[in-house]
mmCIF file with all atom_site columns, N, CA and C in Angstrom:
data_model
loop_
_atom_site.group_PDB
_atom_site.id
_atom_site.type_symbol
_atom_site.label_atom_id
_atom_site.label_alt_id
_atom_site.label_comp_id
_atom_site.label_asym_id
_atom_site.label_entity_id
_atom_site.label_seq_id
_atom_site.pdbx_PDB_ins_code
_atom_site.Cartn_x
_atom_site.Cartn_y
_atom_site.Cartn_z
_atom_site.occupancy
_atom_site.B_iso_or_equiv
_atom_site.pdbx_formal_charge
_atom_site.auth_seq_id
_atom_site.auth_comp_id
_atom_site.auth_asym_id
_atom_site.auth_atom_id
_atom_site.pdbx_PDB_model_num
ATOM 1   N N  . MET A 1 1  ? 0.812   -1.193 0.000   1.00 0.00 ? 1070 MET A N  1
ATOM 2   C CA . MET A 1 1  ? 0.000   0.000  0.000   1.00 0.00 ? 1070 MET A CA 1
ATOM 3   C C  . MET A 1 1  ? 0.851   1.251  0.000   1.00 0.00 ? 1070 MET A C  1
ATOM 4   N N  . ASP A 1 2  ? 2.097   1.135  0.366   1.00 0.00 ? 1071 ASP A N  1
ATOM 5   C CA . ASP A 1 2  ? 3.066   2.216  0.251   1.00 0.00 ? 1071 ASP A CA 1
ATOM 6   C C  . ASP A 1 2  ? 2.536   3.577  0.685   1.00 0.00 ? 1071 ASP A C  1
ATOM 7   N N  . GLY A 1 3  ? 2.161   3.695  1.933   1.00 0.00 ? 1072 GLY A N  1
ATOM 8   C CA . GLY A 1 3  ? 1.761   4.983  2.469   1.00 0.00 ? 1072 GLY A CA 1
ATOM 9   C C  . GLY A 1 3  ? 0.279   5.274  2.392   1.00 0.00 ? 1072 GLY A C  1
ATOM 10  N N  . HIS A 1 4  ? -0.493  4.421  1.725   1.00 0.00 ? 1073 HIS A N  1
ATOM 11  C CA . HIS A 1 4  ? -1.927  4.666  1.590   1.00 0.00 ? 1073 HIS A CA 1
ATOM 12  C C  . HIS A 1 4  ? -2.610  4.725  2.957   1.00 0.00 ? 1073 HIS A C  1
ATOM 13  N N  . LEU A 1 5  ? -2.316  3.779  3.823   1.00 0.00 ? 1074 LEU A N  1
ATOM 14  C CA . LEU A 1 5  ? -2.926  3.782  5.159   1.00 0.00 ? 1074 LEU A CA 1
ATOM 15  C C  . LEU A 1 5  ? -2.496  5.010  5.945   1.00 0.00 ? 1074 LEU A C  1
ATOM 16  N N  . ILE A 1 6  ? -1.253  5.415  5.785   1.00 0.00 ? 1075 ILE A N  1
ATOM 17  C CA . ILE A 1 6  ? -0.763  6.597  6.498   1.00 0.00 ? 1075 ILE A CA 1
ATOM 18  C C  . ILE A 1 6  ? -1.565  7.822  6.065   1.00 0.00 ? 1075 ILE A C  1
ATOM 19  N N  . GLY A 1 7  ? -1.774  7.975  4.784   1.00 0.00 ? 1076 GLY A N  1
ATOM 20  C CA . GLY A 1 7  ? -2.540  9.116  4.277   1.00 0.00 ? 1076 GLY A CA 1
ATOM 21  C C  . GLY A 1 7  ? -3.956  9.141  4.811   1.00 0.00 ? 1076 GLY A C  1
ATOM 22  N N  . ILE A 1 8  ? -4.623  7.983  4.813   1.00 0.00 ? 1077 ILE A N  1
ATOM 23  C CA . ILE A 1 8  ? -5.985  7.908  5.332   1.00 0.00 ? 1077 ILE A CA 1
ATOM 24  C C  . ILE A 1 8  ? -6.002  8.230  6.817   1.00 0.00 ? 1077 ILE A C  1
ATOM 25  N N  . ALA A 1 9  ? -5.069  7.659  7.573   1.00 0.00 ? 1078 ALA A N  1
ATOM 26  C CA . ALA A 1 9  ? -5.020  7.909  9.015   1.00 0.00 ? 1078 ALA A CA 1
ATOM 27  C C  . ALA A 1 9  ? -4.777  9.389  9.303   1.00 0.00 ? 1078 ALA A C  1
ATOM 28  N N  . GLN A 1 10 ? -3.925  10.019 8.531   1.00 0.00 ? 1079 GLN A N  1
ATOM 29  C CA . GLN A 1 10 ? -3.642  11.435 8.738   1.00 0.00 ? 1079 GLN A CA 1
ATOM 30  C C  . GLN A 1 10 ? -4.881  12.282 8.485   1.00 0.00 ? 1079 GLN A C  1
ATOM 31  N N  . GLU A 1 11 ? -5.726  11.875 7.553   1.00 0.00 ? 1080 GLU A N  1
ATOM 32  C CA . GLU A 1 11 ? -6.961  12.600 7.289   1.00 0.00 ? 1080 GLU A CA 1
ATOM 33  C C  . GLU A 1 11 ? -7.966  12.446 8.415   1.00 0.00 ? 1080 GLU A C  1
ATOM 34  N N  . LEU A 1 12 ? -7.954  11.296 9.080   1.00 0.00 ? 1081 LEU A N  1
ATOM 35  C CA . LEU A 1 12 ? -8.990  10.991 10.066  1.00 0.00 ? 1081 LEU A CA 1
ATOM 36  C C  . LEU A 1 12 ? -8.607  11.306 11.511  1.00 0.00 ? 1081 LEU A C  1
ATOM 37  N N  . VAL A 1 13 ? -7.349  11.381 11.803  1.00 0.00 ? 1082 VAL A N  1
ATOM 38  C CA . VAL A 1 13 ? -6.925  11.635 13.184  1.00 0.00 ? 1082 VAL A CA 1
ATOM 39  C C  . VAL A 1 13 ? -5.890  12.748 13.201  1.00 0.00 ? 1082 VAL A C  1
ATOM 40  N N  . HIS A 1 14 ? -5.723  13.351 14.350  1.00 0.00 ? 1083 HIS A N  1
ATOM 41  C CA . HIS A 1 14 ? -4.740  14.428 14.496  1.00 0.00 ? 1083 HIS A CA 1
ATOM 42  C C  . HIS A 1 14 ? -3.392  13.862 14.924  1.00 0.00 ? 1083 HIS A C  1
ATOM 43  N N  . ALA A 1 15 ? -3.019  12.783 14.306  1.00 0.00 ? 1084 ALA A N  1
ATOM 44  C CA . ALA A 1 15 ? -1.732  12.147 14.587  1.00 0.00 ? 1084 ALA A CA 1
ATOM 45  C C  . ALA A 1 15 ? -1.017  11.959 13.261  1.00 0.00 ? 1084 ALA A C  1
ATOM 46  N N  . ARG A 1 16 ? 0.246   11.742 13.339  1.00 0.00 ? 1085 ARG A N  1
ATOM 47  C CA . ARG A 1 16 ? 1.033   11.514 12.138  1.00 0.00 ? 1085 ARG A CA 1
ATOM 48  C C  . ARG A 1 16 ? 1.765   10.190 12.265  1.00 0.00 ? 1085 ARG A C  1
ATOM 49  N N  . PRO A 1 17 ? 1.056   9.085  11.931  1.00 0.00 ? 1086 PRO A N  1
ATOM 50  C CA . PRO A 1 17 ? 1.717   7.780  12.013  1.00 0.00 ? 1086 PRO A CA 1
ATOM 51  C C  . PRO A 1 17 ? 2.902   7.731  11.057  1.00 0.00 ? 1086 PRO A C  1
ATOM 52  N N  . GLU A 1 18 ? 3.968   7.107  11.509  1.00 0.00 ? 1087 GLU A N  1
ATOM 53  C CA . GLU A 1 18 ? 5.178   7.034  10.691  1.00 0.00 ? 1087 GLU A CA 1
ATOM 54  C C  . GLU A 1 18 ? 5.295   5.737  9.912   1.00 0.00 ? 1087 GLU A C  1
ATOM 55  N N  . THR A 1 19 ? 4.548   4.732  10.332  1.00 0.00 ? 1088 THR A N  1
ATOM 56  C CA . THR A 1 19 ? 4.624   3.440  9.652   1.00 0.00 ? 1088 THR A CA 1
ATOM 57  C C  . THR A 1 19 ? 3.223   2.962  9.278   1.00 0.00 ? 1088 THR A C  1
ATOM 58  N N  . GLU A 1 20 ? 3.174   2.026  8.342   1.00 0.00 ? 1089 GLU A N  1
ATOM 59  C CA . GLU A 1 20 ? 1.901   1.431  7.967   1.00 0.00 ? 1089 GLU A CA 1
ATOM 60  C C  . GLU A 1 20 ? 1.261   0.717  9.159   1.00 0.00 ? 1089 GLU A C  1
ATOM 61  N N  . ASP A 1 21 ? 2.075   0.107  10.023  1.00 0.00 ? 1090 ASP A N  1
ATOM 62  C CA . ASP A 1 21 ? 1.539   -0.585 11.200  1.00 0.00 ? 1090 ASP A CA 1
ATOM 63  C C  . ASP A 1 21 ? 0.854   0.395  12.148  1.00 0.00 ? 1090 ASP A C  1
ATOM 64  N N  . GLU A 1 22 ? 1.479   1.544  12.384  1.00 0.00 ? 1091 GLU A N  1
ATOM 65  C CA . GLU A 1 22 ? 0.867   2.563  13.240  1.00 0.00 ? 1091 GLU A CA 1
ATOM 66  C C  . GLU A 1 22 ? -0.420  3.087  12.609  1.00 0.00 ? 1091 GLU A C  1
ATOM 67  N N  . ALA A 1 23 ? -0.396  3.299  11.296  1.00 0.00 ? 1092 ALA A N  1
ATOM 68  C CA . ALA A 1 23 ? -1.580  3.789  10.601  1.00 0.00 ? 1092 ALA A CA 1
ATOM 69  C C  . ALA A 1 23 ? -2.709  2.771  10.675  1.00 0.00 ? 1092 ALA A C  1
ATOM 70  N N  . ARG A 1 24 ? -2.375  1.495  10.446  1.00 0.00 ? 1093 ARG A N  1
ATOM 71  C CA . ARG A 1 24 ? -3.388  0.442  10.520  1.00 0.00 ? 1093 ARG A CA 1
ATOM 72  C C  . ARG A 1 24 ? -4.004  0.377  11.916  1.00 0.00 ? 1093 ARG A C  1
ATOM 73  N N  . ALA A 1 25 ? -3.187  0.481  12.951  1.00 0.00 ? 1094 ALA A N  1
ATOM 74  C CA . ALA A 1 25 ? -3.697  0.441  14.321  1.00 0.00 ? 1094 ALA A CA 1
ATOM 75  C C  . ALA A 1 25 ? -4.660  1.605  14.567  1.00 0.00 ? 1094 ALA A C  1
ATOM 76  N N  . ALA A 1 26 ? -4.304  2.797  14.095  1.00 0.00 ? 1095 ALA A N  1
ATOM 77  C CA . ALA A 1 26 ? -5.176  3.960  14.272  1.00 0.00 ? 1095 ALA A CA 1
ATOM 78  C C  . ALA A 1 26 ? -6.489  3.764  13.521  1.00 0.00 ? 1095 ALA A C  1
ATOM 79  N N  . LEU A 1 27 ? -6.411  3.273  12.287  1.00 0.00 ? 1096 LEU A N  1
ATOM 80  C CA . LEU A 1 27 ? -7.614  3.066  11.494  1.00 0.00 ? 1096 LEU A CA 1
ATOM 81  C C  . LEU A 1 27 ? -8.487  1.955  12.061  1.00 0.00 ? 1096 LEU A C  1
ATOM 82  N N  . GLU A 1 28 ? -7.873  0.898  12.582  1.00 0.00 ? 1097 GLU A N  1
ATOM 83  C CA . GLU A 1 28 ? -8.650  -0.178 13.211  1.00 0.00 ? 1097 GLU A CA 1
ATOM 84  C C  . GLU A 1 28 ? -9.376  0.346  14.444  1.00 0.00 ? 1097 GLU A C  1
ATOM 85  N N  . TRP A 1 29 ? -8.736  1.225  15.200  1.00 0.00 ? 1098 TRP A N  1
ATOM 86  C CA . TRP A 1 29 ? -9.365  1.811  16.388  1.00 0.00 ? 1098 TRP A CA 1
ATOM 87  C C  . TRP A 1 29 ? -10.566 2.651  15.973  1.00 0.00 ? 1098 TRP A C  1
ATOM 88  N N  . ILE A 1 30 ? -10.398 3.481  14.942  1.00 0.00 ? 1099 ILE A N  1
ATOM 89  C CA . ILE A 1 30 ? -11.495 4.316  14.459  1.00 0.00 ? 1099 ILE A CA 1
ATOM 90  C C  . ILE A 1 30 ? -12.647 3.443  13.975  1.00 0.00 ? 1099 ILE A C  1
ATOM 91  N N  . ALA A 1 31 ? -12.338 2.430  13.197  1.00 0.00 ? 1100 ALA A N  1
ATOM 92  C CA . ALA A 1 31 ? -13.374 1.531  12.683  1.00 0.00 ? 1100 ALA A CA 1
ATOM 93  C C  . ALA A 1 31 ? -14.119 0.851  13.830  1.00 0.00 ? 1100 ALA A C  1
ATOM 94  N N  . ALA A 1 32 ? -13.391 0.385  14.820  1.00 0.00 ? 1101 ALA A N  1
ATOM 95  C CA . ALA A 1 32 ? -14.024 -0.282 15.967  1.00 0.00 ? 1101 ALA A CA 1
ATOM 96  C C  . ALA A 1 32 ? -14.952 0.678  16.705  1.00 0.00 ? 1101 ALA A C  1
ATOM 97  N N  . ARG A 1 33 ? -14.533 1.912  16.869  1.00 0.00 ? 1102 ARG A N  1
ATOM 98  C CA . ARG A 1 33 ? -15.369 2.906  17.547  1.00 0.00 ? 1102 ARG A CA 1
ATOM 99  C C  . ARG A 1 33 ? -16.649 3.184  16.764  1.00 0.00 ? 1102 ARG A C  1
ATOM 100 N N  . ARG A 1 34 ? -16.593 3.074  15.447  1.00 0.00 ? 1103 ARG A N  1
ATOM 101 C CA . ARG A 1 34 ? -17.762 3.291  14.586  1.00 0.00 ? 1103 ARG A CA 1
ATOM 102 C C  . ARG A 1 34 ? -18.590 2.028  14.423  1.00 0.00 ? 1103 ARG A C  1
ATOM 103 N N  . GLY A 1 35 ? -18.054 0.893  14.892  1.00 0.00 ? 1104 GLY A N  1
ATOM 104 C CA . GLY A 1 35 ? -18.769 -0.370 14.776  1.00 0.00 ? 1104 GLY A CA 1
ATOM 105 C C  . GLY A 1 35 ? -18.755 -0.942 13.365  1.00 0.00 ? 1104 GLY A C  1
ATOM 106 N N  . ILE A 1 36 ? -17.682 -0.648 12.623  1.00 0.00 ? 1105 ILE A N  1
ATOM 107 C CA . ILE A 1 36 ? -17.555 -1.165 11.268  1.00 0.00 ? 1105 ILE A CA 1
ATOM 108 C C  . ILE A 1 36 ? -16.192 -1.841 11.119  1.00 0.00 ? 1105 ILE A C  1
ATOM 109 N N  . ALA A 1 37 ? -16.044 -2.588 10.046  1.00 0.00 ? 1106 ALA A N  1
ATOM 110 C CA . ALA A 1 37 ? -14.773 -3.256 9.765   1.00 0.00 ? 1106 ALA A CA 1
ATOM 111 C C  . ALA A 1 37 ? -13.811 -2.264 9.108   1.00 0.00 ? 1106 ALA A C  1
ATOM 112 N N  . LEU A 1 38 ? -12.520 -2.557 9.199   1.00 0.00 ? 1107 LEU A N  1
ATOM 113 C CA . LEU A 1 38 ? -11.501 -1.693 8.610   1.00 0.00 ? 1107 LEU A CA 1
ATOM 114 C C  . LEU A 1 38 ? -11.734 -1.492 7.118   1.00 0.00 ? 1107 LEU A C  1
ATOM 115 N N  . HIS A 1 39 ? -12.064 -2.562 6.398   1.00 0.00 ? 1108 HIS A N  1
ATOM 116 C CA . HIS A 1 39 ? -12.283 -2.416 4.949   1.00 0.00 ? 1108 HIS A CA 1
ATOM 117 C C  . HIS A 1 39 ? -13.474 -1.505 4.655   1.00 0.00 ? 1108 HIS A C  1
ATOM 118 N N  . GLU A 1 40 ? -14.478 -1.489 5.528   1.00 0.00 ? 1109 GLU A N  1
ATOM 119 C CA . GLU A 1 40 ? -15.618 -0.593 5.342   1.00 0.00 ? 1109 GLU A CA 1
ATOM 120 C C  . GLU A 1 40 ? -15.208 0.864  5.555   1.00 0.00 ? 1109 GLU A C  1
ATOM 121 N N  . LEU A 1 41 ? -14.382 1.103  6.561   1.00 0.00 ? 1110 LEU A N  1
ATOM 122 C CA . LEU A 1 41 ? -13.872 2.448  6.808   1.00 0.00 ? 1110 LEU A CA 1
ATOM 123 C C  . LEU A 1 41 ? -13.058 2.939  5.618   1.00 0.00 ? 1110 LEU A C  1
ATOM 124 N N  . MET A 1 42 ? -12.211 2.075  5.093   1.00 0.00 ? 1111 MET A N  1
ATOM 125 C CA . MET A 1 42 ? -11.376 2.457  3.954   1.00 0.00 ? 1111 MET A CA 1
ATOM 126 C C  . MET A 1 42 ? -12.231 2.712  2.715   1.00 0.00 ? 1111 MET A C  1
ATOM 127 N N  . ALA A 1 43 ? -13.250 1.897  2.491   1.00 0.00 ? 1112 ALA A N  1
ATOM 128 C CA . ALA A 1 43 ? -14.136 2.099  1.343   1.00 0.00 ? 1112 ALA A CA 1
ATOM 129 C C  . ALA A 1 43 ? -14.881 3.427  1.482   1.00 0.00 ? 1112 ALA A C  1
ATOM 130 N N  . GLU A 1 44 ? -15.350 3.717  2.688   1.00 0.00 ? 1113 GLU A N  1
ATOM 131 C CA . GLU A 1 44 ? -16.039 4.987  2.949   1.00 0.00 ? 1113 GLU A CA 1
ATOM 132 C C  . GLU A 1 44 ? -15.105 6.168  2.664   1.00 0.00 ? 1113 GLU A C  1
ATOM 133 N N  . GLN A 1 45 ? -13.894 6.072  3.156   1.00 0.00 ? 1114 GLN A N  1
ATOM 134 C CA . GLN A 1 45 ? -12.924 7.146  2.961   1.00 0.00 ? 1114 GLN A CA 1
ATOM 135 C C  . GLN A 1 45 ? -12.573 7.302  1.488   1.00 0.00 ? 1114 GLN A C  1
ATOM 136 N N  . ASN A 1 46 ? -12.448 6.187  0.770   1.00 0.00 ? 1115 ASN A N  1
ATOM 137 C CA . ASN A 1 46 ? -12.131 6.248  -0.663  1.00 0.00 ? 1115 ASN A CA 1
ATOM 138 C C  . ASN A 1 46 ? -13.281 6.864  -1.463  1.00 0.00 ? 1115 ASN A C  1
ATOM 139 N N  . ARG A 1 47 ? -14.517 6.646  -1.028  1.00 0.00 ? 1116 ARG A N  1
ATOM 140 C CA . ARG A 1 47 ? -15.665 7.275  -1.700  1.00 0.00 ? 1116 ARG A CA 1
ATOM 141 C C  . ARG A 1 47 ? -15.641 8.783  -1.470  1.00 0.00 ? 1116 ARG A C  1
ATOM 142 N N  . LEU A 1 48 ? -15.285 9.200  -0.256  1.00 0.00 ? 1117 LEU A N  1
ATOM 143 C CA . LEU A 1 48 ? -15.278 10.626 0.085   1.00 0.00 ? 1117 LEU A CA 1
ATOM 144 C C  . LEU A 1 48 ? -14.085 11.357 -0.519  1.00 0.00 ? 1117 LEU A C  1
ATOM 145 N N  . HIS A 1 49 ? -12.951 10.674 -0.581  1.00 0.00 ? 1118 HIS A N  1
ATOM 146 C CA . HIS A 1 49 ? -11.715 11.286 -1.069  1.00 0.00 ? 1118 HIS A CA 1
ATOM 147 C C  . HIS A 1 49 ? -10.998 10.316 -2.010  1.00 0.00 ? 1118 HIS A C  1
ATOM 148 N N  . PRO A 1 50 ? -11.502 10.183 -3.229  1.00 0.00 ? 1119 PRO A N  1
ATOM 149 C CA . PRO A 1 50 ? -10.848 9.243  -4.166  1.00 0.00 ? 1119 PRO A CA 1
ATOM 150 C C  . PRO A 1 50 ? -9.417  9.683  -4.465  1.00 0.00 ? 1119 PRO A C  1
ATOM 151 N N  . LEU A 1 51 ? -8.563  8.695  -4.675  1.00 0.00 ? 1120 LEU A N  1
ATOM 152 C CA . LEU A 1 51 ? -7.167  8.993  -5.005  1.00 0.00 ? 1120 LEU A CA 1
ATOM 153 C C  . LEU A 1 51 ? -7.090  9.587  -6.398  1.00 0.00 ? 1120 LEU A C  1
ATOM 154 N N  . ALA A 1 52 ? -6.271  10.599 -6.523  1.00 0.00 ? 1121 ALA A N  1
ATOM 155 C CA . ALA A 1 52 ? -6.063  11.193 -7.848  1.00 0.00 ? 1121 ALA A CA 1
ATOM 156 C C  . ALA A 1 52 ? -5.240  10.231 -8.689  1.00 0.00 ? 1121 ALA A C  1
ATOM 157 N N  . SER A 1 53 ? -5.600  10.086 -9.924  1.00 0.00 ? 1122 SER A N  1
ATOM 158 C CA . SER A 1 53 ? -4.874  9.178  -10.822 1.00 0.00 ? 1122 SER A CA 1
ATOM 159 C C  . SER A 1 53 ? -3.733  9.893  -11.493 1.00 0.00 ? 1122 SER A C  1
#
């Protein structure tokens, strides 16, 4: 994913994860708080902010 999770995490939290593992942990926490799976959170975020091609 080469930084994709980091970018999403930076958009959703006021933290700056330095690794994909830190970003994944932050995103999993957010997803759990919303009662959704990580892939659902990522799909939601991708719909709201599609990656520029």
